[in-house]
Short mmCIF file of C-alpha atoms and ligand atoms in Angstrom, two decimals:
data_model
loop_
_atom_site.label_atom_id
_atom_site.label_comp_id
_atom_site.label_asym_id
_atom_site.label_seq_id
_atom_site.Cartn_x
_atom_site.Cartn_y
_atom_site.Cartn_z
CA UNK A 908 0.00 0.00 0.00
CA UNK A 909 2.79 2.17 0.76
CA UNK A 910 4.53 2.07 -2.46
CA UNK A 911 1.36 2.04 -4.63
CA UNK A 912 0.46 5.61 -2.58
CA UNK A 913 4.47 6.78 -3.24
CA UNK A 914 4.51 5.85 -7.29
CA UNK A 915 1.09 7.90 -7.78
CA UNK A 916 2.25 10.77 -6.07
CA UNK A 917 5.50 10.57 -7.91
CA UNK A 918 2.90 10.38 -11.03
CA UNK A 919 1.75 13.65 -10.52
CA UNK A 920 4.76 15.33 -9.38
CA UNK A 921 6.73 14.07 -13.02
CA UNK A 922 3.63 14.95 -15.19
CA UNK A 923 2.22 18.34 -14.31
CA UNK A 924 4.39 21.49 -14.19
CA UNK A 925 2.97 24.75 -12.80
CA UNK A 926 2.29 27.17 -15.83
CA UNK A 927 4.73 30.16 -15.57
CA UNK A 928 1.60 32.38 -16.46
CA UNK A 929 -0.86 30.87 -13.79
CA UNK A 930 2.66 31.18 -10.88
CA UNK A 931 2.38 35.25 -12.14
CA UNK A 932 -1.35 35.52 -11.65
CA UNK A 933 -0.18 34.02 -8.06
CA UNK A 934 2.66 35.99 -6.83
CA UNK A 935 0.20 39.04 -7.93
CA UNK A 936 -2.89 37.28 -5.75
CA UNK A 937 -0.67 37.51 -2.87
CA UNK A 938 0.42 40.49 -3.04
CA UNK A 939 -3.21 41.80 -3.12
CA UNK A 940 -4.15 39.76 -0.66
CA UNK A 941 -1.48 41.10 1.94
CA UNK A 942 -2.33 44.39 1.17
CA UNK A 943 -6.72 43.99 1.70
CA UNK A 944 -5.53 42.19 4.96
CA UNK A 945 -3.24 44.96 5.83
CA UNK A 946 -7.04 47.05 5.13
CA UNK A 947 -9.08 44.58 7.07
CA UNK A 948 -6.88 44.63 9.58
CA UNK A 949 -7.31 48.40 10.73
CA UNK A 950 -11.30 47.68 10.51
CA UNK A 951 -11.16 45.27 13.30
CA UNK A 952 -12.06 46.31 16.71
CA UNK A 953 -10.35 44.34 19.71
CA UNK A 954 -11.35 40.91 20.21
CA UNK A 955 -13.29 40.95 17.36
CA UNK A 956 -12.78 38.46 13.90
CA UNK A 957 -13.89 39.22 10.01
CA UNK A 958 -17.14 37.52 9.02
CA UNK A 959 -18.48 38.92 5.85
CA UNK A 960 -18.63 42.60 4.49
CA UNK A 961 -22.13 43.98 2.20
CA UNK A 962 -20.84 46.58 -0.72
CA UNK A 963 -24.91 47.59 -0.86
CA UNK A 964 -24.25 49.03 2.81
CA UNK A 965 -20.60 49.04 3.31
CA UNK A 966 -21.18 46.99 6.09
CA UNK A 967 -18.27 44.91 7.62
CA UNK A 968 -19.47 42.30 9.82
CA UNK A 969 -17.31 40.69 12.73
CA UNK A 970 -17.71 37.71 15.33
CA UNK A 971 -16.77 36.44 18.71
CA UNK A 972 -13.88 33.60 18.51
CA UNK A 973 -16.65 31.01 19.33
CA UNK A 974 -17.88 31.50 15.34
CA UNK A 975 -16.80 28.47 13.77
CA UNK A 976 -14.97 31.20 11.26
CA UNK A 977 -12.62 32.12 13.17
CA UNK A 978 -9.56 30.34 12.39
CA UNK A 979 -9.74 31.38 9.10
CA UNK A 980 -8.74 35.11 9.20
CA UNK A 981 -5.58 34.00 10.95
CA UNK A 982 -5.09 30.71 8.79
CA UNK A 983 -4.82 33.20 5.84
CA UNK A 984 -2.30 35.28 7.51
CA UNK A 985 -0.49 32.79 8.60
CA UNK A 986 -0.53 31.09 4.73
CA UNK A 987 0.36 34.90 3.65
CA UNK A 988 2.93 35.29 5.79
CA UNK A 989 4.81 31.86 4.90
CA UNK A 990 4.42 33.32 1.21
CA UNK A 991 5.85 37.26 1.42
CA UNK A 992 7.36 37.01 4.58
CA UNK A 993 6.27 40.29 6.24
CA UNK A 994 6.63 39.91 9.76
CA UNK A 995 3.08 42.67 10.42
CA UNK A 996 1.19 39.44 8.74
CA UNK A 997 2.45 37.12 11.72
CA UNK A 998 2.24 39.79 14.46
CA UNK A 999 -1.49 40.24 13.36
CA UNK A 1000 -2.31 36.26 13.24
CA UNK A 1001 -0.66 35.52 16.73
CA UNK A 1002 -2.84 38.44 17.84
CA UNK A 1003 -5.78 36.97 16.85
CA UNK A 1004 -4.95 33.33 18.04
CA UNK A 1005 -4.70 34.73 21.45
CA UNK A 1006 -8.11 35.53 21.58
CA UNK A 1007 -9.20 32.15 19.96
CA UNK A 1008 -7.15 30.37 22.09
CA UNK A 1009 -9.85 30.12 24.65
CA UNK A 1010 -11.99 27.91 22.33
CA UNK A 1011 -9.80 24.64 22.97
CA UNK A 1012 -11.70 23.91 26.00
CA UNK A 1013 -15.25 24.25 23.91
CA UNK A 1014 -17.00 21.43 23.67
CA UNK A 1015 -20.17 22.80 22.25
CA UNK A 1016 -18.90 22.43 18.45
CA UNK A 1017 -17.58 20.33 16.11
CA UNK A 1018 -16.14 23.15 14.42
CA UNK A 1019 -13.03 23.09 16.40
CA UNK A 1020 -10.98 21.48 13.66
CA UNK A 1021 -11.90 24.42 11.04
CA UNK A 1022 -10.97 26.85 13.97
CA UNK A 1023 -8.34 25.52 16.02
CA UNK A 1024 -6.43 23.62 12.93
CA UNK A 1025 -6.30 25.94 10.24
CA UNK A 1026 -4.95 28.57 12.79
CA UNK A 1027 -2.56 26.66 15.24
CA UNK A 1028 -1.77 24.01 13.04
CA UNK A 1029 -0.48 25.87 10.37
CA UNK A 1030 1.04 28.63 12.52
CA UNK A 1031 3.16 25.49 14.03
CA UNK A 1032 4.28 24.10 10.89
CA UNK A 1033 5.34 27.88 10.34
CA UNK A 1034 7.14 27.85 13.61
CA UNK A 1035 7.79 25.39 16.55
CA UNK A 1036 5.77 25.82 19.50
CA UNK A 1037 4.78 23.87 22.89
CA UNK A 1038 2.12 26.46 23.81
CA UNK A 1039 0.40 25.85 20.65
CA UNK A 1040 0.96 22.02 20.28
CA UNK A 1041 -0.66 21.74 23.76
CA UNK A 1042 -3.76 23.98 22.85
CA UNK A 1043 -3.76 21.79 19.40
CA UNK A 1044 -3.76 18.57 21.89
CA UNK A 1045 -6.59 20.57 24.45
CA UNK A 1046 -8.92 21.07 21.11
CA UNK A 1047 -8.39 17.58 19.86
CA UNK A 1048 -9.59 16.37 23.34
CA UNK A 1049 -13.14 18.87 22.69
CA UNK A 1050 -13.58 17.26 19.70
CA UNK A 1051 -13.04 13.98 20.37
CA UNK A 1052 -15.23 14.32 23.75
CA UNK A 1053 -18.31 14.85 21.04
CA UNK A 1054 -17.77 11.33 19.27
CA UNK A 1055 -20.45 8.76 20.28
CA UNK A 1056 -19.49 4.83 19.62
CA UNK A 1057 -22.91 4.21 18.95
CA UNK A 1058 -23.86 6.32 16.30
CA UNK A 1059 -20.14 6.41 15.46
CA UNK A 1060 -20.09 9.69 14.99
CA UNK A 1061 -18.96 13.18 16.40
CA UNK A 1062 -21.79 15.30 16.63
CA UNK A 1063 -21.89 18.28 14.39
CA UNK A 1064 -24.86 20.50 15.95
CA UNK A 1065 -26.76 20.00 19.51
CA UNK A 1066 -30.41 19.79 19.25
CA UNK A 1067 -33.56 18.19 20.76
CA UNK A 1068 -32.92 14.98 22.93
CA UNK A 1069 -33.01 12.30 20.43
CA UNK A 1070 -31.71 13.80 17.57
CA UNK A 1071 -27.91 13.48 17.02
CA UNK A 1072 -27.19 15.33 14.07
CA UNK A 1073 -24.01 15.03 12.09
CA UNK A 1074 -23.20 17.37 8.85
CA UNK A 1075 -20.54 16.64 5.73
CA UNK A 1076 -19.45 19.69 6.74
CA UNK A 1077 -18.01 17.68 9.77
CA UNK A 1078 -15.26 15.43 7.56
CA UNK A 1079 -13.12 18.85 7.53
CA UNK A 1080 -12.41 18.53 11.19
CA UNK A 1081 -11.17 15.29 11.43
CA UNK A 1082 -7.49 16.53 9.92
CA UNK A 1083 -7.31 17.55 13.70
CA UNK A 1084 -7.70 14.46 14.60
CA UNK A 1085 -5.42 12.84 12.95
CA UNK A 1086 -1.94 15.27 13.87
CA UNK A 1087 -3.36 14.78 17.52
CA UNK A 1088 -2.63 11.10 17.51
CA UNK A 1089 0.63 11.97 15.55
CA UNK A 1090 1.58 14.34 18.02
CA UNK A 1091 0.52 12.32 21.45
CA UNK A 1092 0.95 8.77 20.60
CA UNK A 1093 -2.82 8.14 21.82
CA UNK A 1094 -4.07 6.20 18.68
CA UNK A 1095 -7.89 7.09 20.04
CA UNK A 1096 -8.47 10.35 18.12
CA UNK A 1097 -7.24 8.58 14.88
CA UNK A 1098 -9.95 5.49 15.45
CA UNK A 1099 -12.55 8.24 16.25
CA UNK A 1100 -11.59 10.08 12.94
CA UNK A 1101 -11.90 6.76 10.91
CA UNK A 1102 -14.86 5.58 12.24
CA UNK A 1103 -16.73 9.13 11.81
CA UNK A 1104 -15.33 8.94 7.96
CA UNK A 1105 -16.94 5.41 7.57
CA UNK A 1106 -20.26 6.08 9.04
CA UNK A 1107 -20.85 9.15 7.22
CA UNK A 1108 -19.57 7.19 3.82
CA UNK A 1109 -22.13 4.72 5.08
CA UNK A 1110 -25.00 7.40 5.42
CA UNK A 1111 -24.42 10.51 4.17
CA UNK A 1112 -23.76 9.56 0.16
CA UNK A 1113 -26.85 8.70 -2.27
CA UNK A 1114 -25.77 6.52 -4.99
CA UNK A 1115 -24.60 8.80 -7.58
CA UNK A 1116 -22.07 10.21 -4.81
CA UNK A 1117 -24.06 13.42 -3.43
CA UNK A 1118 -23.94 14.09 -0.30
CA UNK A 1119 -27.39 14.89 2.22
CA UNK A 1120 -26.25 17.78 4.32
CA UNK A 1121 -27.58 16.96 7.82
CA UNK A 1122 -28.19 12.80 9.15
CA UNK A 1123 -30.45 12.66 12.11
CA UNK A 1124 -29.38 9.59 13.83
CA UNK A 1125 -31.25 8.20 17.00
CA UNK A 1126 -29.05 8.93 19.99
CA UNK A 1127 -30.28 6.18 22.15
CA UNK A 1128 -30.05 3.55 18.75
CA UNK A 1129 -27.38 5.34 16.43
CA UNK A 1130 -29.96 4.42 13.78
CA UNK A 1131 -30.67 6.88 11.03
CA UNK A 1132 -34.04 8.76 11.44
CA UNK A 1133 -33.82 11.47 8.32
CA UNK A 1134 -31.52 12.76 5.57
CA UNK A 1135 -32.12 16.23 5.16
CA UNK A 1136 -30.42 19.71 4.09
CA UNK A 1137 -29.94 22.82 5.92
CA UNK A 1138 -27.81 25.36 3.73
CA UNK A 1139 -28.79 23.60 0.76
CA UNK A 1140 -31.86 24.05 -2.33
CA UNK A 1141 -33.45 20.75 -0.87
CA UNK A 1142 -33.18 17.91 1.06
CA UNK A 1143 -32.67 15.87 -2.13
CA UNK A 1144 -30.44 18.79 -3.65
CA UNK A 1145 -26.60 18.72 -3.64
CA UNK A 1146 -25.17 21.71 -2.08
CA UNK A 1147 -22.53 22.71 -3.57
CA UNK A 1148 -19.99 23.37 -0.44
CA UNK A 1149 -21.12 20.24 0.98
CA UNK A 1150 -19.81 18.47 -1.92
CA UNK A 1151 -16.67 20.13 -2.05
CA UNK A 1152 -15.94 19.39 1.73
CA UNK A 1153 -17.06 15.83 0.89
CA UNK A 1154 -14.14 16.08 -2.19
CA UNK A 1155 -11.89 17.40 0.42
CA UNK A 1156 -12.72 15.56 3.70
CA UNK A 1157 -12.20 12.10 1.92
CA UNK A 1158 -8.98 13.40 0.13
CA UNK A 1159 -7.70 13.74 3.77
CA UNK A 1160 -8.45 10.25 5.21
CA UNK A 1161 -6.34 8.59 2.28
CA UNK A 1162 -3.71 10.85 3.34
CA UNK A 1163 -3.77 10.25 6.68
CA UNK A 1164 -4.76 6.26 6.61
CA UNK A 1165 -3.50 4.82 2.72
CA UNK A 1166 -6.70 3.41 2.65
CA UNK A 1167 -7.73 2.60 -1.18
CA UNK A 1168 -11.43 3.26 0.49
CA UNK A 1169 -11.16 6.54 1.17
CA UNK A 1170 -9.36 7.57 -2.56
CA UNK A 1171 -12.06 5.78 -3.94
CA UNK A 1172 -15.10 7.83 -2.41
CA UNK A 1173 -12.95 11.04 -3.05
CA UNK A 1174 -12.58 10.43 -7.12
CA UNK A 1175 -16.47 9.12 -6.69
CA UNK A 1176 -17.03 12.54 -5.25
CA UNK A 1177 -15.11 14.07 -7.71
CA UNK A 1178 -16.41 12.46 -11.10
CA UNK A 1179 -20.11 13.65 -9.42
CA UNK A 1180 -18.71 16.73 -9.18
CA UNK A 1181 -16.84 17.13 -12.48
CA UNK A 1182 -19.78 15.52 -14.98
CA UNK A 1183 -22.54 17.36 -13.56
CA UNK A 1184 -24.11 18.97 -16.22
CA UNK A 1185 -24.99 21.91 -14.17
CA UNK A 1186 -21.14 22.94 -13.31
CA UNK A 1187 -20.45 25.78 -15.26
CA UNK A 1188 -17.25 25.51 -17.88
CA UNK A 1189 -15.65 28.10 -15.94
CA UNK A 1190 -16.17 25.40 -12.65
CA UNK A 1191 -17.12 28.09 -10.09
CA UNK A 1192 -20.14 25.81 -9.16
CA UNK A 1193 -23.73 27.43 -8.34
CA UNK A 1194 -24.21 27.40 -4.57
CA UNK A 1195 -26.43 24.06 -5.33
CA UNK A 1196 -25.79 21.78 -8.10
CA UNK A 1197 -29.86 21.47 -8.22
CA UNK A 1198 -30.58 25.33 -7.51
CA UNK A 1199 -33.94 26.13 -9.27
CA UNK A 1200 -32.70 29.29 -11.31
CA UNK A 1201 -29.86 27.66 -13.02
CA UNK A 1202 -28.09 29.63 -15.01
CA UNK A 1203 -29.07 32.54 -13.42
CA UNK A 1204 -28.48 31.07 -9.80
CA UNK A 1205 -25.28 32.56 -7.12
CA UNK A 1206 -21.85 31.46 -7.90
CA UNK A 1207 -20.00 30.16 -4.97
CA UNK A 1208 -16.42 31.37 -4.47
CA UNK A 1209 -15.89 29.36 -1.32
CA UNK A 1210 -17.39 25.99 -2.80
CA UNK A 1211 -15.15 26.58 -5.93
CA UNK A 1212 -11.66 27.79 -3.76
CA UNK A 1213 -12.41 24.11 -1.69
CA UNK A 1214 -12.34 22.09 -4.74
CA UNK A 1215 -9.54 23.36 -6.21
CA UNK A 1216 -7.17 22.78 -3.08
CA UNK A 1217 -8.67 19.36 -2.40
CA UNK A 1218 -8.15 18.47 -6.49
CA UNK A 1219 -4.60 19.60 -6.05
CA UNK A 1220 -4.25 17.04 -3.10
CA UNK A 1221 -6.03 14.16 -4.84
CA UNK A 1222 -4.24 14.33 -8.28
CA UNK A 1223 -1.19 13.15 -6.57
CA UNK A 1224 -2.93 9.90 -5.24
CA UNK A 1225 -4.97 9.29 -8.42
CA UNK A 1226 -3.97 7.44 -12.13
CA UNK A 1227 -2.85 9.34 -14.37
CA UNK A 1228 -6.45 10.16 -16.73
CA UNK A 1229 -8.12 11.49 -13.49
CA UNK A 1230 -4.68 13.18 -11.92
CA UNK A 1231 -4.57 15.28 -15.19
CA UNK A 1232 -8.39 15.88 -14.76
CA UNK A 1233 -7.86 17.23 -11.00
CA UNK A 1234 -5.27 19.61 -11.98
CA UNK A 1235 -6.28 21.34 -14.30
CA UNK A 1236 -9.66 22.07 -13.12
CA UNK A 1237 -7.54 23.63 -10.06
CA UNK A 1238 -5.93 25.68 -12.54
CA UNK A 1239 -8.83 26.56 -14.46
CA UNK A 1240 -10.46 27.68 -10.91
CA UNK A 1241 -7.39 29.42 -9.69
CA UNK A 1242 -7.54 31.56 -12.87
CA UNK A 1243 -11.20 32.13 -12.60
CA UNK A 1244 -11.13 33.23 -8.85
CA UNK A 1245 -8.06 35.15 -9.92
CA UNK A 1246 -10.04 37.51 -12.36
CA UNK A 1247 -12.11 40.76 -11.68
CA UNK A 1248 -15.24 38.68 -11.38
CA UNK A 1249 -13.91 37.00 -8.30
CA UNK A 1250 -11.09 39.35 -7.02
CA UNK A 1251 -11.89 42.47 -5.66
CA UNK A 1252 -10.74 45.84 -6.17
CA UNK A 1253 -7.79 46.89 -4.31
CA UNK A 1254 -9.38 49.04 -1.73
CA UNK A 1255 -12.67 47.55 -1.68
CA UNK A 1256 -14.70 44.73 -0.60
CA UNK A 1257 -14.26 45.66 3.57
CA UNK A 1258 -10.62 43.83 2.58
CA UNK A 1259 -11.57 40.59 1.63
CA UNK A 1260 -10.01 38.98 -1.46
CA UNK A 1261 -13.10 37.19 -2.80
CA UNK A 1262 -16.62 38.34 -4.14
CA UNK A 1263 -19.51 36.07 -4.39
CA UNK A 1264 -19.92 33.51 -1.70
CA UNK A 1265 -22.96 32.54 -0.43
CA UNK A 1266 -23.33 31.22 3.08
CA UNK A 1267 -26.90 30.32 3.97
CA UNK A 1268 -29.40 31.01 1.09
CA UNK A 1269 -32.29 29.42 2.88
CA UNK A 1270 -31.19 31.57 6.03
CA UNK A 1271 -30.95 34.32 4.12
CA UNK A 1272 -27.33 34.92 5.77
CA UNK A 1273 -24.34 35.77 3.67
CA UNK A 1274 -25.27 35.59 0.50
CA UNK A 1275 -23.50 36.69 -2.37
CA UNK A 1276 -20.59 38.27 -0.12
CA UNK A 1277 -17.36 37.39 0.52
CA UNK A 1278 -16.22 35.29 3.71
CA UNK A 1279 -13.14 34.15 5.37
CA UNK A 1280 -13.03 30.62 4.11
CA UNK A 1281 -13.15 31.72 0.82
CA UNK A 1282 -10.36 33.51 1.19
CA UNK A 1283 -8.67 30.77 2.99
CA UNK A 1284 -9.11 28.09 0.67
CA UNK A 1285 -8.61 30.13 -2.45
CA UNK A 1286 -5.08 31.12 -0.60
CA UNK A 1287 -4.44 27.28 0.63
CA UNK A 1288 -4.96 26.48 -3.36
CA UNK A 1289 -2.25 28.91 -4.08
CA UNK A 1290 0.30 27.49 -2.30
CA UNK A 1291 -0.17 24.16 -3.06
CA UNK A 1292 0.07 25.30 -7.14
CA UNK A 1293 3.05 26.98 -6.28
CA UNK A 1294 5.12 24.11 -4.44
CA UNK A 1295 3.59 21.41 -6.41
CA UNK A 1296 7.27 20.23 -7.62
CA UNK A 1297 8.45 20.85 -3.84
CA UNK A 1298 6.39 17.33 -2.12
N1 LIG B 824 -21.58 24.97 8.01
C1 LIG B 824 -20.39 25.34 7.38
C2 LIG B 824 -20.61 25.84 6.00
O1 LIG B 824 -21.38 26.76 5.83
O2 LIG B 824 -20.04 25.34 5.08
#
């Protein structure tokens, strides 16, 4: 198993170069990037963390470090930072993460990977730390102190007794998981991170390789009581984000584990992705692959800047027709999220980098406006184009 997973990332890493063009566009994405966070930074009032900005009212909108956002705005810093090297980038994430910090004893989210990993964890593969490995370890614990053995899940939202309710969305946080068995020895989090990914591959997927958005399992039986949506068109609908985290999520466990399982449900993912006829040829998807106004339906930045890091993972691990496939749907993304319709105006856009994400259309919440993951994953995509030859 281990040499199969070293000769197909060695496939990718001989086949595809970086286009010289597409590296350009990148160095001048960062640079614009550095300098709206530089903007967004002098918005922010103490304590405080970006959540959205509306151009109609020139509204910037902030949260408490509880808002399962808030890794994000330092993630990106941190991702910056590791990119251009300003030391004001770094300064401005460690301020941040000293206000999150406080969230590793939460144990009323599942969010804690999206929050506590893509802040800590990449601020300590930027720089050694024990205070931050132990908060890593502390947030792990939360997490893992959410799992149930007999739905075999973590829980992704509290509710009425009886309902245990588990989201896609909840695959993205088991990366924590998996760096705090690395990091401890205690092989526990890593069972509790495979067993979540086989449950949900068990329950969550219909057979074309959608994903449902929310399972209700019994918490007294662990048996499923309803597959339903809750950010998406319908319960029968494929939300677009949820999809991409799907893409993503799986990606991960074959990482992390080498099983052939996992790399399996990611290309499935993937080719449902890829040949649905309602992803647009410039693969920015709609915010629901099944939205009723189609082509005249919301873009979603955040779903598309997902995908395109997760494809740059998988086309390492996968033969070489769907490798070639993966990558170059990143690039085509990276371009497209590169242009005027995506990135903002220097100057504008309360200092985000992206236009035109939506975060709750049912909820009428963030819609059509940029947000921090966006950012984030658009930025994460970056990087991984630009050291593709480095792995
Ligand atoms: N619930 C996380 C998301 O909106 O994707």
């Amino acid at each position: 198993m281990g040499n199969l997973f070293l000769l197909s990332s060695v496939y990718a890493q001989q086949n595809f170069k970086p286009k010289k063009a597409i590296l350009k566009t990148i160095d001048d994405d960062y640079k614009n990037a550095a300098n709206q966070y530089q903007l967004m930074m002098k918005e922010l009032e103490p304590n405080r963390f970006p959540k959205t900005y509306y151009p109609q009212t020139d509204k910037f909108e902030t949260s408490g470090s509880g808002w399962w956002c808030s890794g994000f705005y330092p993630g990106t810093l941190i991702y910056l930072y590791d990119q251009l090297k300003d030391p004001a980038l770094l300064t401005e994430a460690s301020r941040m993460m000293d206000v999150l910090a406080k969230e590793q004893y939460n144990k009323t989210t599942h969010d804690l990977g999206f929050m506590m990993y893509c802040s800590f964890g990449n601020a300590l593969k930027t720089e050694p730390s024990d205070a931050y490995k132990q908060i890593l370890i502390n947030s792990a614990k939360s997490l893992a102190s959410r799992f149930d053995p007999k739905v075999g899940c973590i829980k992704s939202w509290d509710s009425k007794p009886g309902d245990y309710l588990v989201i896609i969305d909840n695959m993205m946080n088991l990366e924590l998981l998996f760096w705090a068995t690395k990091a401890t020895g205690d092989s526990s989090y890593y069972k509790i991170a495979v067993t979540h990914a086989n449950t949900t591959m068990k329950n969550h997927f219909r057979p074309d390789y959608s994903s449902y958005h929310v399972v209700n399992y019994n918490a007294e039986t662990g048996a499923v009581q309803q597959k339903r949506t809750a950010q998406g068109y319908a319960d029968e609908s494929a939300w677009a984000r949820g999809q991409a985290w799907g893409l993503y999520g799986y990606t991960v466990m074959y990482r992390e584990t080498h099983d052939e399982k996992y790399l399996d449900q990611a290309e499935h993912i993937a080719a449902f992705i890829l040949n649905n006829p309602n992803l647009p040829a410039d693969k920015i998807p709609y915010w629901d692959y099944n939205a009723p106004n189609i082509p005249d339906a919301l873009r979603d930045a955040s779903a598309a800047g997902v995908m395109a890091s997760a494809f740059l993972e998988l086309c390492r691990y996968s033969g070489s027709k769907n490798a070639e496939k993966y990558f170059h749907t990143a690039e085509t993304i990276i371009t497209n999220l590169s242009s005027a319709q995506y990135t903002a105006k220097a100057g504008t856009n309360g200092g985000f980098i992206l236009m035109h994400s939506v975060g709750s259309l049912p909820g009428k919440s963030e819609v059509d406006v940029p947000l921090t993951y966006a950012d984030y994953y658009f930025i994460e995509a970056l990087n991984r184009y630009k050291n593709f030859e480095k792995k």
